[in-house]
Tab-separated table of C-alpha atoms in Angstrom:
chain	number	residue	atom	x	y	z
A	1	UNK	CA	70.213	176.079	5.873
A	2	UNK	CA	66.874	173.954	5.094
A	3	UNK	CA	65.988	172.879	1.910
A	4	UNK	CA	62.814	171.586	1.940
A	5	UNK	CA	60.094	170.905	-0.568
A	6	UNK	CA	60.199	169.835	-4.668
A	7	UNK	CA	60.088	171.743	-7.576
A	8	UNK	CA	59.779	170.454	-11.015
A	9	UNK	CA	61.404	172.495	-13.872
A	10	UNK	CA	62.234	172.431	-17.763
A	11	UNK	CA	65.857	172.065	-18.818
A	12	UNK	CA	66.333	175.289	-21.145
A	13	UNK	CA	68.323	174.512	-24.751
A	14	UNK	CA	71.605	175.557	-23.253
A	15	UNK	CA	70.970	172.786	-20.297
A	16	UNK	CA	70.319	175.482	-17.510
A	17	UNK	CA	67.468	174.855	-14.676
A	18	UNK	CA	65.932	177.404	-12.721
A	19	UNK	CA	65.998	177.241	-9.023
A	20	UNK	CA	63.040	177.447	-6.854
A	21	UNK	CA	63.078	181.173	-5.361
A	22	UNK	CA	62.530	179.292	-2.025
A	23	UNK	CA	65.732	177.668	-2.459
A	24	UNK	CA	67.536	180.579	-3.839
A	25	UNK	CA	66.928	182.628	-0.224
A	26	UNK	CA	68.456	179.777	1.655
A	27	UNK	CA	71.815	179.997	0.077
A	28	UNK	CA	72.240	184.227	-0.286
A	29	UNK	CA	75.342	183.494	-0.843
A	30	UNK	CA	74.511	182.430	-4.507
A	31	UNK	CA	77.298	179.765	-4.892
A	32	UNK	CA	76.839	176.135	-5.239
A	33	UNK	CA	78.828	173.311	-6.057
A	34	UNK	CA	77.142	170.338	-8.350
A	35	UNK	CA	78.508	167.235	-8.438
A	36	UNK	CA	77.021	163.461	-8.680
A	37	UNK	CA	77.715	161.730	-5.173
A	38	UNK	CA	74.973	159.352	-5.368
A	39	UNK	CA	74.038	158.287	-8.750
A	40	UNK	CA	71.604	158.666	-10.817
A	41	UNK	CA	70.851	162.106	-9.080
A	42	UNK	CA	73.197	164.952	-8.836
A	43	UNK	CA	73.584	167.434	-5.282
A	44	UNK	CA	73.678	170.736	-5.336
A	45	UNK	CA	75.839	171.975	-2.448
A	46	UNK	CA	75.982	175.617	-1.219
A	47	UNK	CA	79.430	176.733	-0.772
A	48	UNK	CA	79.130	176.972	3.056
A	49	UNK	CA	77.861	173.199	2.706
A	50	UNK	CA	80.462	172.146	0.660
A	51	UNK	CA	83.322	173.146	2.883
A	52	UNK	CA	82.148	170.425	5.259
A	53	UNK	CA	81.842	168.031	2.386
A	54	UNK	CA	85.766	168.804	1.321
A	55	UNK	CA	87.046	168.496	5.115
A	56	UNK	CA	85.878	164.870	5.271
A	57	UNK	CA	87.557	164.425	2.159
A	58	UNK	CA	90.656	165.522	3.186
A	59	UNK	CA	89.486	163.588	6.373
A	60	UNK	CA	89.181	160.533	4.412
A	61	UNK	CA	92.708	161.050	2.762
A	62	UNK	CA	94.165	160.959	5.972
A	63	UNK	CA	92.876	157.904	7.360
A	64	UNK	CA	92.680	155.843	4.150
A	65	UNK	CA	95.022	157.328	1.798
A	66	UNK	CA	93.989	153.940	-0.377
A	67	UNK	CA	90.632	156.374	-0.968
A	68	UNK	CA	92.801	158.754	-3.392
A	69	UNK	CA	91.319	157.550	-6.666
A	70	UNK	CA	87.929	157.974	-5.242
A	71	UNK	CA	88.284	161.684	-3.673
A	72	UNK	CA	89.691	162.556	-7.604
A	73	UNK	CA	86.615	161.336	-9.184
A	74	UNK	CA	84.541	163.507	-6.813
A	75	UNK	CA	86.636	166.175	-7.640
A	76	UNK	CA	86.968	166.115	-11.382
A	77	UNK	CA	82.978	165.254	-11.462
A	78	UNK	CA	81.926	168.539	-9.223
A	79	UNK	CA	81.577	171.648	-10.711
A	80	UNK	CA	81.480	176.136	-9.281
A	81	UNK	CA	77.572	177.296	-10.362
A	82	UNK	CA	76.016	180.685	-10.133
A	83	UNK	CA	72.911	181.482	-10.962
A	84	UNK	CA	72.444	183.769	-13.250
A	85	UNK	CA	70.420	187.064	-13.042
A	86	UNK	CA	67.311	184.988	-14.067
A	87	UNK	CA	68.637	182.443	-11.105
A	88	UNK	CA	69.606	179.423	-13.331
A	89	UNK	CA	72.480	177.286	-13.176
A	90	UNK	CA	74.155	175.263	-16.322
A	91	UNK	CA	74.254	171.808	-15.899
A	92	UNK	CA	77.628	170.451	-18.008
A	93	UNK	CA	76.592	167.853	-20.032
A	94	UNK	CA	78.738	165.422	-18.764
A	95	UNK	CA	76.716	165.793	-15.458
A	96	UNK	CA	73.725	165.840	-17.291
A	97	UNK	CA	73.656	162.775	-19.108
A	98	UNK	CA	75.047	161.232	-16.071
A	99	UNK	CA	71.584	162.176	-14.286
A	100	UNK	CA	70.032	160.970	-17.550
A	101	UNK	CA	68.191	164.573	-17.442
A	102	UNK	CA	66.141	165.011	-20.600
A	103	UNK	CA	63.537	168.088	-20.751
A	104	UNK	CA	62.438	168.018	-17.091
A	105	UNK	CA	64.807	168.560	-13.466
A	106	UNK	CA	63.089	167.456	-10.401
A	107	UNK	CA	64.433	170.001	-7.724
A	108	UNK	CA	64.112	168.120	-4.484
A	109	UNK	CA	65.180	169.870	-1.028
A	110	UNK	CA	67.261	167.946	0.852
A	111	UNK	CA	67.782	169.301	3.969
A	112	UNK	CA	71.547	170.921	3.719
A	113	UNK	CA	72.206	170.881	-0.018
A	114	UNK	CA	69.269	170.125	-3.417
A	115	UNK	CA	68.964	166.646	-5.080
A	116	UNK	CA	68.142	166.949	-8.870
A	117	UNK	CA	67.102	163.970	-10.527
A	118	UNK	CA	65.232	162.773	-13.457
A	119	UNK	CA	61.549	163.012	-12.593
A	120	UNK	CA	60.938	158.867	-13.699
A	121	UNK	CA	64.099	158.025	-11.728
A	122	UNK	CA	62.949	159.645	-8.700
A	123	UNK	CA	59.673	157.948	-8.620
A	124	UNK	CA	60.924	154.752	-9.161
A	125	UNK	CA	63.780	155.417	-6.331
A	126	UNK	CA	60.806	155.857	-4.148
A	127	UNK	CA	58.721	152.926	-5.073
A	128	UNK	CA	61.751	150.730	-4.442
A	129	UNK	CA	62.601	152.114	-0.696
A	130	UNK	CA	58.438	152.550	0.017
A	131	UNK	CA	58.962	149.327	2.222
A	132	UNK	CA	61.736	150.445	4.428
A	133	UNK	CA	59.637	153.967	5.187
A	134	UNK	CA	57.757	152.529	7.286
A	135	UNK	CA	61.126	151.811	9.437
A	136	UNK	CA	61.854	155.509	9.354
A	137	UNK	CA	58.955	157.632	9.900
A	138	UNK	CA	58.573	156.391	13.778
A	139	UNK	CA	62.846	157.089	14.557
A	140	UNK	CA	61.857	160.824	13.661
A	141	UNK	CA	58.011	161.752	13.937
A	142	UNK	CA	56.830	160.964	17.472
C-alpha cells in the first residue's frame, strides 16, 4: 500500500470528508480505522495496516505492562470507517475537534496509512521542521 500525494477537501454538515479516489484504490478493501496517534492530526489506517499497529500494542503490553493506560486511550480514541457509496467517511466529533477541523480536511498520503489535519496546522507543522529537512532529504534521495 502507498499513499502518496495531498488532497484538500470540505468537511460536509454531518462532518464527513471525501477521500481522494487515488487513495480509495489503495485500500479495496474499503475499511479504515481513524484514530489520533500524533496530535493535532488524525491517521487513517487501512484495516490490513492496522493489524500491524494492534500487534505492537499487544507487543507493548507485554513488555511494559506499565503502558496499559496508554494502549486504552488509543483504543477508546480510534474508531471502524467505511466510506460510503459517495466514498466519505464521518469524522466523530470528538476526533474532530481534537484535529481542530473546521470547514476544510487536508488529506495527506502517508506512505502506509492517510494523515488528515487542519490545513493551517499542517503548514505551520512544516515551517517548524523546514530546518531539519535538509537532514533528511540526502539519508533517502541519492
Amino acid at each position: 500500500m502507498k499513499f502518496l500525494g495531498s488532497y484538500t477537501y470540505q468537511l460536509d454538515e454531518k462532518g464527513r470528508v471525501a477521500l481522494p479516489a487515488a487513495f480509495r484504490r489503495e485500500a479495496p478493501d474499503q475499511r479504515f480505522v481513524l484514530v489520533q496517534a500524533y496530535p493535532p492530526a488524525l491517521a487513517l489506517y487501512p484495516e490490513s495496516e492496522w493489524a500491524g499497529v494492534e500487534e505492537r500494542l499487544r507487543e507493548l503490553l507485554r513488555h511494559q505492562p506499565e503502558a496499559r493506560m496508554y494502549v486504552l486511550s488509543v483504543m477508546a480514541g480510534a474508531v471502524e470507517v467505511v466510506p460510503d457509496s459517495q466514498g466519505r467517511i464521518l469524522i466523530p466529533l470528538r476526533l474532530k475537534e481534537a484535529a481542530e477541523l473546521d470547514g476544510q480536511a487536508l488529506l495527506v498520503g502517508a506512505i502506509d496509512k492517510i494523515e488528515i489535519w487542519r490545513p493551517e496546522r499542517f503548514e505551520e507543522a512544516l515551517r517548524e521542521g523546514a530546518g531539519q529537512f535538509a537532514r533528511f532529504a540526502p539519508q533517502i534521495f541519492r
